[in-house]
mmCIF file with all atom_site columns, C-alpha atoms and ligand atoms in Angstrom:
data_model
loop_
_atom_site.group_PDB
_atom_site.id
_atom_site.type_symbol
_atom_site.label_atom_id
_atom_site.label_alt_id
_atom_site.label_comp_id
_atom_site.label_asym_id
_atom_site.label_entity_id
_atom_site.label_seq_id
_atom_site.pdbx_PDB_ins_code
_atom_site.Cartn_x
_atom_site.Cartn_y
_atom_site.Cartn_z
_atom_site.occupancy
_atom_site.B_iso_or_equiv
_atom_site.pdbx_formal_charge
_atom_site.auth_seq_id
_atom_site.auth_comp_id
_atom_site.auth_asym_id
_atom_site.auth_atom_id
_atom_site.pdbx_PDB_model_num
ATOM   1   C  CA  . MET G 1 1   ? 26.954 61.349 175.524 1.00 36.00 ? 1   MET G CA  1
ATOM   2   C  CA  . ALA G 1 2   ? 25.373 64.627 174.398 1.00 40.00 ? 2   ALA G CA  1
ATOM   3   C  CA  . GLU G 1 3   ? 21.253 64.744 174.084 1.00 42.00 ? 3   GLU G CA  1
ATOM   4   C  CA  . MET G 1 4   ? 20.188 65.472 170.136 1.00 44.00 ? 4   MET G CA  1
ATOM   5   C  CA  . VAL G 1 5   ? 19.472 69.336 169.726 1.00 47.00 ? 5   VAL G CA  1
ATOM   6   C  CA  . LYS G 1 6   ? 16.978 69.929 166.754 1.00 57.00 ? 6   LYS G CA  1
ATOM   7   C  CA  . THR G 1 7   ? 18.614 73.041 165.596 1.00 57.00 ? 7   THR G CA  1
ATOM   8   C  CA  . ARG G 1 8   ? 17.040 76.194 165.090 1.00 84.00 ? 8   ARG G CA  1
ATOM   9   C  CA  . ILE G 1 9   ? 19.516 77.720 162.861 1.00 93.00 ? 9   ILE G CA  1
ATOM   10  C  CA  . ARG G 1 10  ? 18.165 80.148 160.495 1.00 94.00 ? 10  ARG G CA  1
ATOM   11  C  CA  . LYS G 1 11  ? 18.988 82.110 157.974 1.00 95.00 ? 11  LYS G CA  1
ATOM   12  C  CA  . ASN G 1 12  ? 21.315 85.115 158.900 1.00 96.00 ? 12  ASN G CA  1
ATOM   13  C  CA  . ASP G 1 13  ? 22.030 84.148 162.023 1.00 96.00 ? 13  ASP G CA  1
ATOM   14  C  CA  . ILE G 1 14  ? 25.487 84.363 163.701 1.00 96.00 ? 14  ILE G CA  1
ATOM   15  C  CA  . VAL G 1 15  ? 26.731 80.564 163.869 1.00 96.00 ? 15  VAL G CA  1
ATOM   16  C  CA  . GLN G 1 16  ? 30.488 78.590 165.300 1.00 95.00 ? 16  GLN G CA  1
ATOM   17  C  CA  . ILE G 1 17  ? 31.846 75.891 163.701 1.00 92.00 ? 17  ILE G CA  1
ATOM   18  C  CA  . VAL G 1 18  ? 31.833 72.902 166.482 1.00 87.00 ? 18  VAL G CA  1
ATOM   19  C  CA  . ALA G 1 19  ? 33.027 69.854 164.262 1.00 65.00 ? 19  ALA G CA  1
ATOM   20  C  CA  . GLY G 1 20  ? 34.651 68.009 166.034 1.00 49.00 ? 20  GLY G CA  1
ATOM   21  C  CA  . SER G 1 21  ? 33.337 67.990 169.430 1.00 43.00 ? 21  SER G CA  1
ATOM   22  C  CA  . GLY G 1 22  ? 29.890 66.174 169.461 1.00 43.00 ? 22  GLY G CA  1
ATOM   23  C  CA  . SER G 1 23  ? 28.925 62.631 168.986 1.00 45.00 ? 23  SER G CA  1
ATOM   24  C  CA  . GLY G 1 24  ? 31.368 61.736 166.581 1.00 44.00 ? 24  GLY G CA  1
ATOM   25  C  CA  . LEU G 1 25  ? 28.830 60.833 164.007 1.00 43.00 ? 25  LEU G CA  1
ATOM   26  C  CA  . VAL G 1 26  ? 29.641 64.084 162.359 1.00 46.00 ? 26  VAL G CA  1
ATOM   27  C  CA  . LYS G 1 27  ? 31.869 63.332 159.753 1.00 48.00 ? 27  LYS G CA  1
ATOM   28  C  CA  . SER G 1 28  ? 34.524 66.508 161.009 1.00 47.00 ? 28  SER G CA  1
ATOM   29  C  CA  . ASP G 1 29  ? 34.950 67.378 157.613 1.00 56.00 ? 29  ASP G CA  1
ATOM   30  C  CA  . THR G 1 30  ? 35.386 71.308 158.465 1.00 63.00 ? 30  THR G CA  1
ATOM   31  C  CA  . THR G 1 31  ? 38.339 71.031 161.368 1.00 69.00 ? 31  THR G CA  1
ATOM   32  C  CA  . ALA G 1 32  ? 40.195 73.135 159.342 1.00 75.00 ? 32  ALA G CA  1
ATOM   33  C  CA  . ASP G 1 33  ? 37.536 75.965 160.390 1.00 84.00 ? 33  ASP G CA  1
ATOM   34  C  CA  . ARG G 1 34  ? 36.448 74.481 163.635 1.00 86.00 ? 34  ARG G CA  1
ATOM   35  C  CA  . GLY G 1 35  ? 36.080 77.623 165.615 1.00 90.00 ? 35  GLY G CA  1
ATOM   36  C  CA  . LYS G 1 36  ? 35.123 80.413 163.186 1.00 93.00 ? 36  LYS G CA  1
ATOM   37  C  CA  . ARG G 1 37  ? 32.370 82.186 162.917 1.00 96.00 ? 37  ARG G CA  1
ATOM   38  C  CA  . GLY G 1 38  ? 30.229 83.518 159.607 1.00 97.00 ? 38  GLY G CA  1
ATOM   39  C  CA  . LYS G 1 39  ? 26.781 84.506 158.707 1.00 97.00 ? 39  LYS G CA  1
ATOM   40  C  CA  . VAL G 1 40  ? 24.150 82.109 157.712 1.00 97.00 ? 40  VAL G CA  1
ATOM   41  C  CA  . LEU G 1 41  ? 23.670 82.917 153.634 1.00 97.00 ? 41  LEU G CA  1
ATOM   42  C  CA  . GLU G 1 42  ? 21.436 79.279 153.305 1.00 96.00 ? 42  GLU G CA  1
ATOM   43  C  CA  . VAL G 1 43  ? 19.688 76.821 155.123 1.00 95.00 ? 43  VAL G CA  1
ATOM   44  C  CA  . ASP G 1 44  ? 18.561 73.100 153.007 1.00 94.00 ? 44  ASP G CA  1
ATOM   45  C  CA  . ARG G 1 45  ? 16.947 71.914 155.385 1.00 91.00 ? 45  ARG G CA  1
ATOM   46  C  CA  . ALA G 1 46  ? 16.192 68.317 153.325 1.00 93.00 ? 46  ALA G CA  1
ATOM   47  C  CA  . LYS G 1 47  ? 19.764 67.873 153.673 1.00 93.00 ? 47  LYS G CA  1
ATOM   48  C  CA  . ASN G 1 48  ? 20.462 69.055 157.285 1.00 92.00 ? 48  ASN G CA  1
ATOM   49  C  CA  . ARG G 1 49  ? 23.033 71.356 155.783 1.00 93.00 ? 49  ARG G CA  1
ATOM   50  C  CA  . ALA G 1 50  ? 23.657 75.038 155.651 1.00 95.00 ? 50  ALA G CA  1
ATOM   51  C  CA  . LYS G 1 51  ? 25.350 77.422 154.081 1.00 96.00 ? 51  LYS G CA  1
ATOM   52  C  CA  . VAL G 1 52  ? 28.043 79.733 156.041 1.00 96.00 ? 52  VAL G CA  1
ATOM   53  C  CA  . GLN G 1 53  ? 29.808 83.070 154.672 1.00 96.00 ? 53  GLN G CA  1
ATOM   54  C  CA  . GLY G 1 54  ? 33.146 83.018 153.988 1.00 93.00 ? 54  GLY G CA  1
ATOM   55  C  CA  . LEU G 1 55  ? 33.851 79.578 155.944 1.00 92.00 ? 55  LEU G CA  1
ATOM   56  C  CA  . LYS G 1 56  ? 34.475 76.180 154.399 1.00 89.00 ? 56  LYS G CA  1
ATOM   57  C  CA  . MET G 1 57  ? 35.323 77.970 151.127 1.00 87.00 ? 57  MET G CA  1
ATOM   58  C  CA  . VAL G 1 58  ? 35.924 75.880 148.115 1.00 86.00 ? 58  VAL G CA  1
ATOM   59  C  CA  . PHE G 1 59  ? 37.523 76.715 145.274 1.00 84.00 ? 59  PHE G CA  1
ATOM   60  C  CA  . ARG G 1 60  ? 35.527 75.941 141.583 1.00 80.00 ? 60  ARG G CA  1
ATOM   61  C  CA  . HIS G 1 61  ? 37.374 76.095 138.851 1.00 80.00 ? 61  HIS G CA  1
ATOM   62  C  CA  . LEU G 1 62  ? 36.420 77.334 135.444 1.00 76.00 ? 62  LEU G CA  1
ATOM   63  C  CA  . ARG G 1 63  ? 37.202 75.955 131.919 1.00 73.00 ? 63  ARG G CA  1
ATOM   64  C  CA  . GLN G 1 64  ? 37.861 78.846 129.863 1.00 70.00 ? 64  GLN G CA  1
ATOM   65  C  CA  . SER G 1 65  ? 35.518 79.885 127.822 1.00 67.00 ? 65  SER G CA  1
ATOM   66  C  CA  . LYS G 1 66  ? 34.257 81.225 124.857 1.00 68.00 ? 66  LYS G CA  1
ATOM   67  C  CA  . ASP G 1 67  ? 31.169 83.649 126.117 1.00 68.00 ? 67  ASP G CA  1
ATOM   68  C  CA  . PRO G 1 68  ? 32.438 87.331 126.164 1.00 68.00 ? 68  PRO G CA  1
ATOM   69  C  CA  . GLN G 1 69  ? 30.768 87.376 129.548 1.00 67.00 ? 69  GLN G CA  1
ATOM   70  C  CA  . LYS G 1 70  ? 32.221 84.672 131.210 1.00 63.00 ? 70  LYS G CA  1
ATOM   71  C  CA  . PRO G 1 71  ? 36.123 85.787 130.898 1.00 63.00 ? 71  PRO G CA  1
ATOM   72  C  CA  . GLY G 1 72  ? 39.004 83.912 131.690 1.00 66.00 ? 72  GLY G CA  1
ATOM   73  C  CA  . GLY G 1 73  ? 39.610 79.842 133.368 1.00 69.00 ? 73  GLY G CA  1
ATOM   74  C  CA  . GLY G 1 74  ? 40.525 80.293 136.839 1.00 78.00 ? 74  GLY G CA  1
ATOM   75  C  CA  . ARG G 1 75  ? 38.709 79.260 139.844 1.00 80.00 ? 75  ARG G CA  1
ATOM   76  C  CA  . VAL G 1 76  ? 36.882 80.918 142.202 1.00 85.00 ? 76  VAL G CA  1
ATOM   77  C  CA  . GLU G 1 77  ? 35.918 80.492 146.141 1.00 87.00 ? 77  GLU G CA  1
ATOM   78  C  CA  . LYS G 1 78  ? 33.053 79.794 147.001 1.00 90.00 ? 78  LYS G CA  1
ATOM   79  C  CA  . GLU G 1 79  ? 31.668 78.550 150.320 1.00 93.00 ? 79  GLU G CA  1
ATOM   80  C  CA  . ALA G 1 80  ? 29.963 74.710 151.064 1.00 92.00 ? 80  ALA G CA  1
ATOM   81  C  CA  . PHE G 1 81  ? 27.522 73.176 152.537 1.00 93.00 ? 81  PHE G CA  1
ATOM   82  C  CA  . ILE G 1 82  ? 28.240 72.407 156.171 1.00 92.00 ? 82  ILE G CA  1
ATOM   83  C  CA  . ALA G 1 83  ? 26.314 70.306 157.935 1.00 91.00 ? 83  ALA G CA  1
ATOM   84  C  CA  . LEU G 1 84  ? 24.238 71.373 160.651 1.00 91.00 ? 84  LEU G CA  1
ATOM   85  C  CA  . PRO G 1 85  ? 25.544 69.663 164.151 1.00 88.00 ? 85  PRO G CA  1
ATOM   86  C  CA  . ASN G 1 86  ? 28.770 70.905 163.247 1.00 90.00 ? 86  ASN G CA  1
ATOM   87  C  CA  . LEU G 1 87  ? 27.385 74.585 163.952 1.00 92.00 ? 87  LEU G CA  1
ATOM   88  C  CA  . MET G 1 88  ? 26.082 76.454 167.051 1.00 93.00 ? 88  MET G CA  1
ATOM   89  C  CA  . LEU G 1 89  ? 24.083 79.476 166.937 1.00 95.00 ? 89  LEU G CA  1
ATOM   90  C  CA  . VAL G 1 90  ? 25.997 81.912 168.613 1.00 96.00 ? 90  VAL G CA  1
ATOM   91  C  CA  . CYS G 1 91  ? 24.607 84.178 171.077 1.00 96.00 ? 91  CYS G CA  1
ATOM   92  C  CA  . PRO G 1 92  ? 24.155 88.461 170.299 1.00 94.00 ? 92  PRO G CA  1
ATOM   93  C  CA  . LYS G 1 93  ? 24.304 89.093 173.802 1.00 96.00 ? 93  LYS G CA  1
ATOM   94  C  CA  . CYS G 1 94  ? 26.952 87.119 175.659 1.00 97.00 ? 94  CYS G CA  1
ATOM   95  C  CA  . ASP G 1 95  ? 28.548 86.110 172.737 1.00 96.00 ? 95  ASP G CA  1
ATOM   96  C  CA  . GLU G 1 96  ? 28.731 82.769 173.102 1.00 94.00 ? 96  GLU G CA  1
ATOM   97  C  CA  . ALA G 1 97  ? 28.285 79.668 171.013 1.00 94.00 ? 97  ALA G CA  1
ATOM   98  C  CA  . THR G 1 98  ? 24.678 77.807 172.552 1.00 93.00 ? 98  THR G CA  1
ATOM   99  C  CA  . ARG G 1 99  ? 22.516 75.919 172.171 1.00 91.00 ? 99  ARG G CA  1
ATOM   100 C  CA  . THR G 1 100 ? 19.115 77.255 172.897 1.00 91.00 ? 100 THR G CA  1
ATOM   101 C  CA  . GLY G 1 101 ? 15.843 76.685 174.154 1.00 92.00 ? 101 GLY G CA  1
ATOM   102 C  CA  . VAL G 1 102 ? 12.370 78.144 173.643 1.00 91.00 ? 102 VAL G CA  1
ATOM   103 C  CA  . ARG G 1 103 ? 10.679 79.915 175.315 1.00 91.00 ? 103 ARG G CA  1
ATOM   104 C  CA  . LEU G 1 104 ? 6.613  80.719 174.992 1.00 91.00 ? 104 LEU G CA  1
ATOM   105 C  CA  . GLU G 1 105 ? 5.289  84.360 174.494 1.00 89.00 ? 105 GLU G CA  1
ATOM   106 C  CA  . LYS G 1 106 ? 1.980  85.088 174.096 1.00 90.00 ? 106 LYS G CA  1
ATOM   107 C  CA  . GLN G 1 107 ? 1.462  88.111 172.424 1.00 86.00 ? 107 GLN G CA  1
ATOM   108 C  CA  . GLU G 1 108 ? -2.182 89.330 172.399 1.00 88.00 ? 108 GLU G CA  1
ATOM   109 C  CA  . ARG G 1 109 ? -3.149 90.829 168.905 1.00 86.00 ? 109 ARG G CA  1
ATOM   110 C  CA  . THR G 1 110 ? -6.178 92.900 168.257 1.00 85.00 ? 110 THR G CA  1
ATOM   111 C  CA  . GLY G 1 111 ? -9.542 91.801 168.879 1.00 88.00 ? 111 GLY G CA  1
ATOM   112 C  CA  . GLY G 1 112 ? -8.570 89.362 171.659 1.00 88.00 ? 112 GLY G CA  1
ATOM   113 C  CA  . LYS G 1 113 ? -6.887 86.913 169.648 1.00 89.00 ? 113 LYS G CA  1
ATOM   114 C  CA  . ILE G 1 114 ? -3.950 85.467 171.126 1.00 91.00 ? 114 ILE G CA  1
ATOM   115 C  CA  . LYS G 1 115 ? -0.477 84.163 169.185 1.00 90.00 ? 115 LYS G CA  1
ATOM   116 C  CA  . THR G 1 116 ? 1.669  82.448 170.469 1.00 90.00 ? 116 THR G CA  1
ATOM   117 C  CA  . GLN G 1 117 ? 5.431  82.671 169.850 1.00 86.00 ? 117 GLN G CA  1
ATOM   118 C  CA  . ARG G 1 118 ? 8.142  80.709 169.849 1.00 87.00 ? 118 ARG G CA  1
ATOM   119 C  CA  . ILE G 1 119 ? 11.965 82.119 170.782 1.00 91.00 ? 119 ILE G CA  1
ATOM   120 C  CA  . ARG G 1 120 ? 14.554 81.143 171.325 1.00 94.00 ? 120 ARG G CA  1
ATOM   121 C  CA  . VAL G 1 121 ? 16.674 81.736 173.885 1.00 95.00 ? 121 VAL G CA  1
ATOM   122 C  CA  . CYS G 1 122 ? 20.009 81.495 174.461 1.00 96.00 ? 122 CYS G CA  1
ATOM   123 C  CA  . LYS G 1 123 ? 20.763 78.602 177.418 1.00 94.00 ? 123 LYS G CA  1
ATOM   124 C  CA  . LYS G 1 124 ? 23.863 80.109 178.401 1.00 95.00 ? 124 LYS G CA  1
ATOM   125 C  CA  . CYS G 1 125 ? 22.623 84.040 179.666 1.00 97.00 ? 125 CYS G CA  1
ATOM   126 C  CA  . GLY G 1 126 ? 19.203 83.492 178.489 1.00 95.00 ? 126 GLY G CA  1
ATOM   127 C  CA  . GLY G 1 127 ? 19.106 86.242 176.702 1.00 95.00 ? 127 GLY G CA  1
ATOM   128 C  CA  . ASP G 1 128 ? 16.164 86.588 173.293 1.00 94.00 ? 128 ASP G CA  1
ATOM   129 C  CA  . ILE G 1 129 ? 17.827 84.732 170.408 1.00 93.00 ? 129 ILE G CA  1
ATOM   130 C  CA  . ALA G 1 130 ? 16.001 86.761 167.534 1.00 88.00 ? 130 ALA G CA  1
ATOM   131 C  CA  . VAL G 1 131 ? 15.724 86.122 164.083 1.00 86.00 ? 131 VAL G CA  1
ATOM   132 C  CA  . ARG G 1 132 ? 16.683 88.604 161.471 1.00 79.00 ? 132 ARG G CA  1
ATOM   133 C  CA  . ASP G 1 133 ? 15.500 88.749 158.196 1.00 73.00 ? 133 ASP G CA  1
HETATM 134 ZN ZN1 . LIG N 2 .   ? 23.455 84.130 175.916 1.00 75.16 ? 1   LIG N ZN1 1
#
């Protein structure tokens, strides 16, 4: 039984879809995109899900509109939300989908104040995984 790991996925992270490899509790509606990677566009913490660029694309059908600003009907491809447990962070150093740990790093600020930063660490290669803003 896999342990529950608190997801630390943030916006702009590169993630991989791992649907189906988990506990089976997660509805795997992402099977078609399994193994694919993309950049996180948006994280919805409240609902534990995220949108990933180019993954789990859905078509939204548009109605014909009289508004000249929005001509035509047709369909538009958009990203749909993916449950966070179906996503795994890709380590920028070893290029593997990995679980992350956290390393505490104390930084001395000017004035002698010590600030502790939580830095995500790849459990495979031990490298830091920086948050990209
Ligand atoms: Zn790594």
